[in-house]
mmCIF file of C-alpha atoms and ligand atoms in Angstrom:
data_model
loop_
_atom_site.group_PDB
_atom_site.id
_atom_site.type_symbol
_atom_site.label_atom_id
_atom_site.label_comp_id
_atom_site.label_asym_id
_atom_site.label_seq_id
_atom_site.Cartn_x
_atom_site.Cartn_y
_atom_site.Cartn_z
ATOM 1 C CA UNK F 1 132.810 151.351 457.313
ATOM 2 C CA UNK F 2 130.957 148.596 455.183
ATOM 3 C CA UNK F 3 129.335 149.797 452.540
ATOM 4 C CA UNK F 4 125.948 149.232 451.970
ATOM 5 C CA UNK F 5 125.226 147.771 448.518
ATOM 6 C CA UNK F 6 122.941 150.361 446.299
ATOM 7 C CA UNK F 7 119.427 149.295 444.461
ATOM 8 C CA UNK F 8 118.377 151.403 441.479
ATOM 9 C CA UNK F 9 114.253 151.367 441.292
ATOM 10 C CA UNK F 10 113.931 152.251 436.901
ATOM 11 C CA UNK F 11 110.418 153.932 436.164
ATOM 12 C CA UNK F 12 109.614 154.932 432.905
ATOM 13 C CA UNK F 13 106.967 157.496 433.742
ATOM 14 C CA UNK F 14 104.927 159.060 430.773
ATOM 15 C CA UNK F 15 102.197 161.519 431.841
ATOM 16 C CA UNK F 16 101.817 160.192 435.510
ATOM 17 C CA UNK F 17 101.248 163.375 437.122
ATOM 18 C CA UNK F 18 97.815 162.060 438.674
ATOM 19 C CA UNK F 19 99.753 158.943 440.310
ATOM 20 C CA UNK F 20 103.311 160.028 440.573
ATOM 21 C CA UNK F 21 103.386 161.681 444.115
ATOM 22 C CA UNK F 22 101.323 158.791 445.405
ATOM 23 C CA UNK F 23 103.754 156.066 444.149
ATOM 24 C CA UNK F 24 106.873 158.128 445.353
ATOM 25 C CA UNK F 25 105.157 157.866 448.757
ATOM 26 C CA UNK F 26 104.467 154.065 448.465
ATOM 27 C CA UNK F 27 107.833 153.248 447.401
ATOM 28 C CA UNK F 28 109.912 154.878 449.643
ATOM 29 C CA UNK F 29 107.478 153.382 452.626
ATOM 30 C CA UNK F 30 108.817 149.975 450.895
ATOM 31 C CA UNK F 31 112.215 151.231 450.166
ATOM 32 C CA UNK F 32 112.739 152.486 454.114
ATOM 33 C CA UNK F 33 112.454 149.234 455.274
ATOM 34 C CA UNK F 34 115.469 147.681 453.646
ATOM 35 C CA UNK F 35 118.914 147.515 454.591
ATOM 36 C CA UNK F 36 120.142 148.963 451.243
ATOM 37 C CA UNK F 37 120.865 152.192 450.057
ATOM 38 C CA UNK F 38 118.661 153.568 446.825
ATOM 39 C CA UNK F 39 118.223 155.464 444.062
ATOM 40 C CA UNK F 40 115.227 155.915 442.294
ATOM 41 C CA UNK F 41 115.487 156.962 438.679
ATOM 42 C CA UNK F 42 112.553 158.518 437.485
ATOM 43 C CA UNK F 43 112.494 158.612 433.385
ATOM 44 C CA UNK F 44 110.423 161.367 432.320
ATOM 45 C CA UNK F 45 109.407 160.421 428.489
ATOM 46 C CA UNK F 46 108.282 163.405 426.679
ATOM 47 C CA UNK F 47 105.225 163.832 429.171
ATOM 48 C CA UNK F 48 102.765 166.625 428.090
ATOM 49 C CA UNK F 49 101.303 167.370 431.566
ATOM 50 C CA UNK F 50 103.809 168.276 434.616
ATOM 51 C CA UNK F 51 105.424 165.257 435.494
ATOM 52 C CA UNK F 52 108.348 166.740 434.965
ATOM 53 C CA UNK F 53 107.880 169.261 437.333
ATOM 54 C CA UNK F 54 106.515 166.449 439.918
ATOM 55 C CA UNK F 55 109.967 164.614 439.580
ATOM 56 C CA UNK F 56 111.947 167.989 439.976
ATOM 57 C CA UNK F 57 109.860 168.242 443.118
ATOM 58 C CA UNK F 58 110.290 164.771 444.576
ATOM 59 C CA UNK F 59 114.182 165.536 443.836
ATOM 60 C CA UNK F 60 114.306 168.339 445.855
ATOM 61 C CA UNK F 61 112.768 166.675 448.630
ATOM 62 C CA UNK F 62 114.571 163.063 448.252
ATOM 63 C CA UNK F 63 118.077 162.836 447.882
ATOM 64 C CA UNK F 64 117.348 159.067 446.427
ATOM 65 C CA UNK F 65 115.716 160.658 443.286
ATOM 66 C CA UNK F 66 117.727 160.793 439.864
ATOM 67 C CA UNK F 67 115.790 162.584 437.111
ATOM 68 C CA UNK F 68 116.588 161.111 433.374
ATOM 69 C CA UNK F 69 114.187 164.463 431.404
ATOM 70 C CA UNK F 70 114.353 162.801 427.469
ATOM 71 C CA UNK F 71 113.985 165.201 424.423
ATOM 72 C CA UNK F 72 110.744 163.555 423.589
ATOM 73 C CA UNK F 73 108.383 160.758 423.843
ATOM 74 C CA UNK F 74 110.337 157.735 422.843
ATOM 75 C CA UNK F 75 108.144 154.442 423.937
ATOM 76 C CA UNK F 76 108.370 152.515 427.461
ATOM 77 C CA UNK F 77 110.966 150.379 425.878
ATOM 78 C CA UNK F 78 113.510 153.201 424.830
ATOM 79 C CA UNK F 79 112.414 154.877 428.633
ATOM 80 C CA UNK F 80 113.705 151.503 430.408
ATOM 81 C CA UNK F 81 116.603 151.684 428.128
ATOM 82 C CA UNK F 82 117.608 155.064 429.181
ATOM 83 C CA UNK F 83 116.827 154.245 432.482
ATOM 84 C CA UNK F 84 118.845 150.794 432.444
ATOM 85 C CA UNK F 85 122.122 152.083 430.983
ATOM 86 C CA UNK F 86 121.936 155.142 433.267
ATOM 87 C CA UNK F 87 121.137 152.997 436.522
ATOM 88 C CA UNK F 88 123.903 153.093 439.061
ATOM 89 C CA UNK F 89 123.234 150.114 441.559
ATOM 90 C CA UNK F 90 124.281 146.833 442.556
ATOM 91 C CA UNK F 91 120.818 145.780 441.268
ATOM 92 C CA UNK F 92 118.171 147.237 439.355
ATOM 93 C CA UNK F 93 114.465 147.167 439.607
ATOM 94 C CA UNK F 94 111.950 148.084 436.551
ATOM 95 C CA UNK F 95 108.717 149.028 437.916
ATOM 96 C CA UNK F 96 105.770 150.670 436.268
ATOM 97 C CA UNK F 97 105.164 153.984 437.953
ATOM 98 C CA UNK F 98 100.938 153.355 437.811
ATOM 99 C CA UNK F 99 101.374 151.032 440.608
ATOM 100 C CA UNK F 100 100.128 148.323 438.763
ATOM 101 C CA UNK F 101 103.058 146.565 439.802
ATOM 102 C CA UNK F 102 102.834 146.513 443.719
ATOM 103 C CA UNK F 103 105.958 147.695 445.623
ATOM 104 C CA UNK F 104 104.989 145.291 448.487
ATOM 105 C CA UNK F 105 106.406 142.783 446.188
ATOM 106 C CA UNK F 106 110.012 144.434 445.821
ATOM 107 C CA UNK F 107 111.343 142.600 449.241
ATOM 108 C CA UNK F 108 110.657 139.301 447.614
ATOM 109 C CA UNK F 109 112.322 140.566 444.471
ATOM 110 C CA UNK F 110 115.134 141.578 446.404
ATOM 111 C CA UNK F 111 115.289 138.243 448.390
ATOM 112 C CA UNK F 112 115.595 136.232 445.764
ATOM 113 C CA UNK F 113 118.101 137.902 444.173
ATOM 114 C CA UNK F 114 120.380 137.921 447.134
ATOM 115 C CA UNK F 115 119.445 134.015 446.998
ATOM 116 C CA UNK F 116 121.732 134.425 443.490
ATOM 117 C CA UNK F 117 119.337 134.993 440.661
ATOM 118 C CA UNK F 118 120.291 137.428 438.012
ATOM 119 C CA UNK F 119 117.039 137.983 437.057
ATOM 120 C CA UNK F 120 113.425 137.704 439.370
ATOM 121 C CA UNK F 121 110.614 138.254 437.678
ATOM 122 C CA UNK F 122 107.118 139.209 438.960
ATOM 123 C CA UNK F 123 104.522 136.787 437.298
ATOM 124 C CA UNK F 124 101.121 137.998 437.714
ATOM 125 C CA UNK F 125 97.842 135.366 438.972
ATOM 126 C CA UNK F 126 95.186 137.114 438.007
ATOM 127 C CA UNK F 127 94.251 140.770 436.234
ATOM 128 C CA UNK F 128 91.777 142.812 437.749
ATOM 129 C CA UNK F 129 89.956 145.530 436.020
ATOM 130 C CA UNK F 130 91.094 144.797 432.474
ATOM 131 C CA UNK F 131 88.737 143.697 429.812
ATOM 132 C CA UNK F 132 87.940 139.899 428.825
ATOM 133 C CA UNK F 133 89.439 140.723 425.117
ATOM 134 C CA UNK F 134 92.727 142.241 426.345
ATOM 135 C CA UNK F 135 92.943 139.474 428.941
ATOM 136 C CA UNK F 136 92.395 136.715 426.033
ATOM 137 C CA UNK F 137 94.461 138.252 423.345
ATOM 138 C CA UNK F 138 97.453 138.514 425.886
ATOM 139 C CA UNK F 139 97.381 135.139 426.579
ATOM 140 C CA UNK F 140 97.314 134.247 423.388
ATOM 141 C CA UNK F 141 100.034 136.526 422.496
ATOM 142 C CA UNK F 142 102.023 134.630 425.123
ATOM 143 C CA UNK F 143 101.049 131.186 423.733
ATOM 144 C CA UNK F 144 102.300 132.284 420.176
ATOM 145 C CA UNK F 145 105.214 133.369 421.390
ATOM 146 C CA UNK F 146 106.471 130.518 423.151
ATOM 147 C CA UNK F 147 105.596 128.147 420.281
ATOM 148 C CA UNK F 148 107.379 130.138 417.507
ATOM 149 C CA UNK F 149 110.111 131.755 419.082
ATOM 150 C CA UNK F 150 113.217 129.596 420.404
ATOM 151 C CA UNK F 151 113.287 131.951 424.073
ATOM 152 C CA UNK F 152 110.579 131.174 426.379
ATOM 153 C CA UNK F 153 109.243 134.195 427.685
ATOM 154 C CA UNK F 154 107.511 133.801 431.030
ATOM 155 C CA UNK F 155 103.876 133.897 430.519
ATOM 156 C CA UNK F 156 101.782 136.644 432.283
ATOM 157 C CA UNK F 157 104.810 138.674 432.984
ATOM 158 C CA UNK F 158 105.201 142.623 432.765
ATOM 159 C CA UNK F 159 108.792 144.331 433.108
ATOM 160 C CA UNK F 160 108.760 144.360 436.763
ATOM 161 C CA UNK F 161 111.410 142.481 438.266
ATOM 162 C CA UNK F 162 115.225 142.731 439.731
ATOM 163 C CA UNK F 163 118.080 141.914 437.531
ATOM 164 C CA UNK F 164 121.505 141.680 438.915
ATOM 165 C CA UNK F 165 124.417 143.981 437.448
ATOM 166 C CA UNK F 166 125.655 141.604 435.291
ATOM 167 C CA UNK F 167 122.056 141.273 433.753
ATOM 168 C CA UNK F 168 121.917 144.967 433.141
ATOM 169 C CA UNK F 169 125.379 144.942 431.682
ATOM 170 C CA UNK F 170 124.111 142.167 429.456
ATOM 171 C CA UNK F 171 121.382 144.257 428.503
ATOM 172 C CA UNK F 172 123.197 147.271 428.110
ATOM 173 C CA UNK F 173 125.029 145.117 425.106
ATOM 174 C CA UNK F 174 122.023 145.616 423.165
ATOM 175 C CA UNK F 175 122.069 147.733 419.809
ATOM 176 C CA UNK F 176 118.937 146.925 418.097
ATOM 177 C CA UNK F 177 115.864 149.762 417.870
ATOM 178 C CA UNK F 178 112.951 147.338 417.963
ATOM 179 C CA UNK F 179 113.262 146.440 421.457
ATOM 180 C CA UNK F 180 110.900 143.610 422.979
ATOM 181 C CA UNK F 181 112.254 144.378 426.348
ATOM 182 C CA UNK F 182 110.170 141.091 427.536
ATOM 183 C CA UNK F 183 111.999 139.143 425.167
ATOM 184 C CA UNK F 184 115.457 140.430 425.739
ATOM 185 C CA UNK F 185 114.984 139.898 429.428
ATOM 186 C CA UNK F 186 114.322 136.101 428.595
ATOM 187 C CA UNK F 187 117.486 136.286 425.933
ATOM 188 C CA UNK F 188 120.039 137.218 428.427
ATOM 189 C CA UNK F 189 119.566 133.469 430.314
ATOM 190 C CA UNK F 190 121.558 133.315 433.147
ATOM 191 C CA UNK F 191 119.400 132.175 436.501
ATOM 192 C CA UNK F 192 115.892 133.504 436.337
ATOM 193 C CA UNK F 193 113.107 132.482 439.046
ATOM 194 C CA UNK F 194 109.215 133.699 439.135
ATOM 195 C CA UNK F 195 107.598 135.778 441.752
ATOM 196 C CA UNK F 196 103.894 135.365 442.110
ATOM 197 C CA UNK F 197 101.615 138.511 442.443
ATOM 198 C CA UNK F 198 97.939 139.581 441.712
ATOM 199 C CA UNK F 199 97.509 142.405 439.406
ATOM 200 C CA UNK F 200 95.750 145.434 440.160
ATOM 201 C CA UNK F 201 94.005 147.864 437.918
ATOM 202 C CA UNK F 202 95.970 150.992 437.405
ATOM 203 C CA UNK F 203 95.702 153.430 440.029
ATOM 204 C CA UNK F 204 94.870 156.889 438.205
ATOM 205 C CA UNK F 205 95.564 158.202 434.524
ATOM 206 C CA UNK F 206 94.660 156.245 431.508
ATOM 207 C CA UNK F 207 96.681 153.275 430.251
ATOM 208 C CA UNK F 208 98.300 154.429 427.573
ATOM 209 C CA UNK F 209 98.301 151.367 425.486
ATOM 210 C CA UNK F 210 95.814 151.379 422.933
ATOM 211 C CA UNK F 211 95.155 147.894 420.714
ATOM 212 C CA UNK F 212 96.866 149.663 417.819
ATOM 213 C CA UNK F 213 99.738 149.727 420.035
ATOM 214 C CA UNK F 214 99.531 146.200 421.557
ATOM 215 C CA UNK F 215 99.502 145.245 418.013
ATOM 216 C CA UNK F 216 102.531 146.772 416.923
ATOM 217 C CA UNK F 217 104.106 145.622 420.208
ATOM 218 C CA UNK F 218 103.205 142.150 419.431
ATOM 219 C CA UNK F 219 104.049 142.347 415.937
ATOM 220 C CA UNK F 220 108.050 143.750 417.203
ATOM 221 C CA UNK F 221 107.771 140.570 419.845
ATOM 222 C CA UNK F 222 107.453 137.874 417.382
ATOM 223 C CA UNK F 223 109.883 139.813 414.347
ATOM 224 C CA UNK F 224 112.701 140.384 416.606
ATOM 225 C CA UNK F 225 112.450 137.114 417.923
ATOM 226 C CA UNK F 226 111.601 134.533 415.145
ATOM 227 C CA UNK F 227 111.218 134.386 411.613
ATOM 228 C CA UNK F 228 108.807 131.642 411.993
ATOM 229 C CA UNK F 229 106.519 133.994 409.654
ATOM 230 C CA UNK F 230 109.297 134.058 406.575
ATOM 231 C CA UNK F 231 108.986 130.323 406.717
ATOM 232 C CA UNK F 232 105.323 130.131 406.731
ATOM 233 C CA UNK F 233 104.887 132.027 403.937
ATOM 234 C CA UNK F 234 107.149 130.017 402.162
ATOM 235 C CA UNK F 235 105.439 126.769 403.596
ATOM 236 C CA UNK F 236 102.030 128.546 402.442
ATOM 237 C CA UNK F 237 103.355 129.195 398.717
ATOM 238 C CA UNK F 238 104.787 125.690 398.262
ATOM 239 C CA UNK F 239 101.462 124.334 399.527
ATOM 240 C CA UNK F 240 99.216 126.657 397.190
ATOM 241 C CA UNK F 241 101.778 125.758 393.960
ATOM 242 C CA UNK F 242 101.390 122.138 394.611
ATOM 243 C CA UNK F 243 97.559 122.397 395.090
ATOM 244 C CA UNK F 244 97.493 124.028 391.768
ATOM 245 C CA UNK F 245 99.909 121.520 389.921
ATOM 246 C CA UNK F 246 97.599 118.697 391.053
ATOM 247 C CA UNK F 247 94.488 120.569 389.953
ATOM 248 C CA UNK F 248 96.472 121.278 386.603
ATOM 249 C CA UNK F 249 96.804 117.827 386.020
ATOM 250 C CA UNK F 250 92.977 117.552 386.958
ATOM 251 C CA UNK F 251 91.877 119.636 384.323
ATOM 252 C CA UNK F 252 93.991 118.477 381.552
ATOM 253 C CA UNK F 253 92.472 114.623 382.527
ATOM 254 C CA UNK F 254 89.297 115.938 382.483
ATOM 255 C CA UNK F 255 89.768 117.420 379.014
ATOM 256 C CA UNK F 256 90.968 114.656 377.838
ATOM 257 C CA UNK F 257 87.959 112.536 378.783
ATOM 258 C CA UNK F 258 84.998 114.652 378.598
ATOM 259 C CA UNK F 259 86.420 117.631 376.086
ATOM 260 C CA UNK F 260 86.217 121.411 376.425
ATOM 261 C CA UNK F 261 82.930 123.121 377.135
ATOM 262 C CA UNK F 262 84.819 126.133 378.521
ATOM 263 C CA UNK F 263 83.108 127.038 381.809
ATOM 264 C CA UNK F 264 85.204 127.191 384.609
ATOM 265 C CA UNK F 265 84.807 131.116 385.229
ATOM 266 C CA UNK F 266 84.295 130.632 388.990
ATOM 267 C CA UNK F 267 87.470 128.207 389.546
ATOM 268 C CA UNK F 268 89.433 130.352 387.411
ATOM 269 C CA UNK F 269 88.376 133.566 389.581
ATOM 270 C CA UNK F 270 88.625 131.727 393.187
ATOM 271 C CA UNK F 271 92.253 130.688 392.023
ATOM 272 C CA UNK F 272 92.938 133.956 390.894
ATOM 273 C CA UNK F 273 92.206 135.597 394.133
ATOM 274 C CA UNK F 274 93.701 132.929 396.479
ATOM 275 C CA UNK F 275 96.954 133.812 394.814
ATOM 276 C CA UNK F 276 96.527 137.361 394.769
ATOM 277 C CA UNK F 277 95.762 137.173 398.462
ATOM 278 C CA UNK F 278 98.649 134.255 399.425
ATOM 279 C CA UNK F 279 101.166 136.831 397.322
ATOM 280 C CA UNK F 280 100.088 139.920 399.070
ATOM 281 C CA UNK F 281 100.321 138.574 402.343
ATOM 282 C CA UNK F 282 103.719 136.894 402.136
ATOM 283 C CA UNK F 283 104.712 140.675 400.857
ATOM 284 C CA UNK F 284 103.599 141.985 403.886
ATOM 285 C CA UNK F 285 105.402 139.640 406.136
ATOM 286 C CA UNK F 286 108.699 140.433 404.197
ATOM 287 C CA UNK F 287 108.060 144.119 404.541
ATOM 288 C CA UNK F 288 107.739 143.588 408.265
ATOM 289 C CA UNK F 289 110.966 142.197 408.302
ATOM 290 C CA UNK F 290 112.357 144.623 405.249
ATOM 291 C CA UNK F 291 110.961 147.666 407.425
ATOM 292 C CA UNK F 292 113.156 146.250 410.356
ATOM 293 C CA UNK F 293 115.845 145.967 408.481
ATOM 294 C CA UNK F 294 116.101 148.991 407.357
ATOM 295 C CA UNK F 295 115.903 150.595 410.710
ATOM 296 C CA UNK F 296 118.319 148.582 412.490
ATOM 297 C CA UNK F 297 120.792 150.110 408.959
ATOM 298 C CA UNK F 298 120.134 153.268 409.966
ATOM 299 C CA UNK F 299 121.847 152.454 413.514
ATOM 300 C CA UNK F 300 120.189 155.712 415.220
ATOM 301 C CA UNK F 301 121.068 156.418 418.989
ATOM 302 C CA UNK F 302 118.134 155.056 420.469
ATOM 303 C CA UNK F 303 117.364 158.276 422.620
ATOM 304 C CA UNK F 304 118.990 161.843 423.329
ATOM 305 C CA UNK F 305 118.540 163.301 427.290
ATOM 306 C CA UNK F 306 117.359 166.648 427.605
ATOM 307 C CA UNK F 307 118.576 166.772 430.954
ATOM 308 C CA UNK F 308 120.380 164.307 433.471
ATOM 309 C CA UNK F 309 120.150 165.069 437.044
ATOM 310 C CA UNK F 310 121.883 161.722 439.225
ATOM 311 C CA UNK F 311 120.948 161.249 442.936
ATOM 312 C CA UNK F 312 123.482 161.900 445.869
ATOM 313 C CA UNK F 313 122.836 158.240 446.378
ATOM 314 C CA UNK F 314 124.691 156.751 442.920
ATOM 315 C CA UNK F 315 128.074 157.314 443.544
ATOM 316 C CA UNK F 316 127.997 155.100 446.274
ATOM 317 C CA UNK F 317 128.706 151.587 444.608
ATOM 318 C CA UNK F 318 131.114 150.555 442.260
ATOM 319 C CA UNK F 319 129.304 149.667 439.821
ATOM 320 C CA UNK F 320 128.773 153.693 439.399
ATOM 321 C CA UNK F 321 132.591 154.246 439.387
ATOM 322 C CA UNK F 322 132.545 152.135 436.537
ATOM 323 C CA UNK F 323 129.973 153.443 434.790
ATOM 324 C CA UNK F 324 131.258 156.874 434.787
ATOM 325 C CA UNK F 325 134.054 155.577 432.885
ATOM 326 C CA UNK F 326 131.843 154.595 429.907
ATOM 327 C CA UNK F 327 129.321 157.266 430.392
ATOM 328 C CA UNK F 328 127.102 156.896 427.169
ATOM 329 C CA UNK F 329 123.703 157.992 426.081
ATOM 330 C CA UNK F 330 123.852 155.211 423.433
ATOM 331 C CA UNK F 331 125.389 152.047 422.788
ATOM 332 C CA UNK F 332 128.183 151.542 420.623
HETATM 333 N N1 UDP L 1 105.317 154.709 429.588
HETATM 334 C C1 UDP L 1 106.406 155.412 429.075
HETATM 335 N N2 UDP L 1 106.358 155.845 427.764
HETATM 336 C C2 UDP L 1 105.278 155.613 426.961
HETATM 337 C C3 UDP L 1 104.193 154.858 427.490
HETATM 338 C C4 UDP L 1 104.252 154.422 428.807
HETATM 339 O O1 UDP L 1 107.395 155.645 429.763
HETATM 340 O O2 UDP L 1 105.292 156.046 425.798
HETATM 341 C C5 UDP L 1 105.360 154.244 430.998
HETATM 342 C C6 UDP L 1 104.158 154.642 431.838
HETATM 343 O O3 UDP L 1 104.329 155.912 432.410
HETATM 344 C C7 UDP L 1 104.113 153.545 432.894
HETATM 345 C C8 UDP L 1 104.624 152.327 432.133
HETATM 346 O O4 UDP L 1 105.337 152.832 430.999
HETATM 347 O O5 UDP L 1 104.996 153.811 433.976
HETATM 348 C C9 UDP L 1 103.493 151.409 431.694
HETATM 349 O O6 UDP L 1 102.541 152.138 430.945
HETATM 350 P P1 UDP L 1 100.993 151.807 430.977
HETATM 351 O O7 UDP L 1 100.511 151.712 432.388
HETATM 352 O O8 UDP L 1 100.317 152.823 430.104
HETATM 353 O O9 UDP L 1 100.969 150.380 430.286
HETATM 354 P P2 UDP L 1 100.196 149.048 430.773
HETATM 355 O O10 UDP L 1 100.297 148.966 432.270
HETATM 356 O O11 UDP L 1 98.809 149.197 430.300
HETATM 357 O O12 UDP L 1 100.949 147.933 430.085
HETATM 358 MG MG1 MG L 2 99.910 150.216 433.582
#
């Protein structure tokens, strides 16, 4: 008998009980038509509303279904994690479980990575149904990123894509809290190619990304991946001490020549503020990285399970024999 190699499909699902059943069904319509085996691991984050119970249900009904239940709401990132070290196939697909990320594409993902990429990624064309500013201020995350930061991170890409086993073990390898999954995808190298897709809006719920959020997302994308910002706030100090040195040596002229009428209120409180500001800023950016710092110290497990129920599909490949030899709910 030859076995058939298994595909994990990873999706982080955090109140989705509007969408859930309908991307089950779309999925496994996909999924049917491939000459794989699967299992699809649903992570359950800390929902509030019954997706929980939806996943329990689709189990019951699916013997593809692994349910990952985690003691709380941890963040997509820590979900994929979960997700990632717990995955069981060959090959592992992250998908969003809104369908914003189209499961018609997952052929093509799978395609090319029997062509011998690690890691596929779906790059999206366009984005439907999603406002001008959040449209503009991604892309000029994306833009920022790539120019600071010495890992170029596909622009226009979300977390959906196939990475091969040795990609997830790669990624598995990874300690740190503050994880920019995007950027960690990009860090791992090894043979990456683009997929092309058009974006859809999301199918029911809400987003659950607020610009709060998106900020503190961006902020962890460009502080785990650069300290471009350290250097620019020393760049920005140097440049403000020289500009006052010169205008020192102004003044003093100028006293020489003409004498001392004493004005010079408003220079003196311009300076004074410029400072204050310049100082207080290039605080902040070293608490940013300070803050970090001291939560990568603390070396927490990044997430507990509340309950771990694997498919009848995942001990099928090897790649799960092996993993049940290093069974771990955290990295090392
Ligand atoms: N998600 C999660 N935990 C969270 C927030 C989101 O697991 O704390 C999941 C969510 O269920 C969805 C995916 O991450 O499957 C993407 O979330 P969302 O659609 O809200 O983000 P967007 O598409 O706007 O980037
Ligand atoms: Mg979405």
């Amino acid at each position: 008998m030859d076995q058939r190699q298994l595909i994990s499909i990873v999706v982080p699902a955090f109140n989705e009980e509007a969408v859930l059943p309908q991307f089950h069904q779309t999925i496994s319509e996909v999924l049917s038509e491939q000459p794989f085996d699967f299992e699809i691991v649903y992570i359950n984050d800390g929902s509030s509303d019954n997706t929980l119970g939806i996943i329990n249900e689709l189990r019951q009904a699916d013997k593809q279904v692994t349910l990952i239940d985690l003691s709380r709401n941890f963040g997509k990132e820590i979900a994929l994690t979960a997700g990632l070290q717990k995955a069981a196939g060959d090959a592992v697909i992250v998908i969003d479980a809104d369908l914003q990320d189209p499961p018609e594409l997952i052929p093509d993902l799978i395609r090319e990575w029997q062509n011998g990429y690690d890691v596929v990624y779906a790059q999206r064309t366009h984005r439907k149904g999603e406002s001008l500013f959040k449209r503009t201020t991604a892309h000029f995350f994306y833009r920022i990123i790539q120019r600071i930061s010495k890992i170029a991170i596909p622009e226009d890409t979300g977390d959906f894509r196939i990475l091969s086993r040795r990609a997830v073990n790669a990624l598995n390898t990874f300690g740190e809290q503050h994880r920019f999954m995007k950027g960690l995808f990009a860090w791992i190298g090894y043979s990456q190619k683009a997929v092309h897709y058009q974006r859809d809006p999301r199918h029911a719920g809400e987003t659950k990304w607020n610009y709060w959020k998106l900020w503190n997302f961006a902020l962890d994308g460009i502080t785990s991946f650069t300290t471009a910002p350290l250097k620019i706030s020393t760049y920005l100090g140097l440049f403000t001490a020289a500009s006052a040195f010169v205008y020192g040596i102004y003044m003093v002229i100028e006293t020489l020549i003409y004498g001392n009428p004493v004005p010079g209120y408003p220079s003196l409180i311009v300076i004074i503020l410029i400072l204050g500001g310049v100082q207080l800023v290039a605080i902040g950016i070293l608490g940013e990285y300070l803050g970090r710092i001291f939560n990568e110290t603390k070396r927490r497990p990044l997430y507990f399970i509340n309950e771990y129920l694997p498919s009848q599909q995942s001990g099928s490949s090897q790649a799960a024999n092996d993993r049940t030899t290093e069974d771990q709910t955290y990295p090392q």
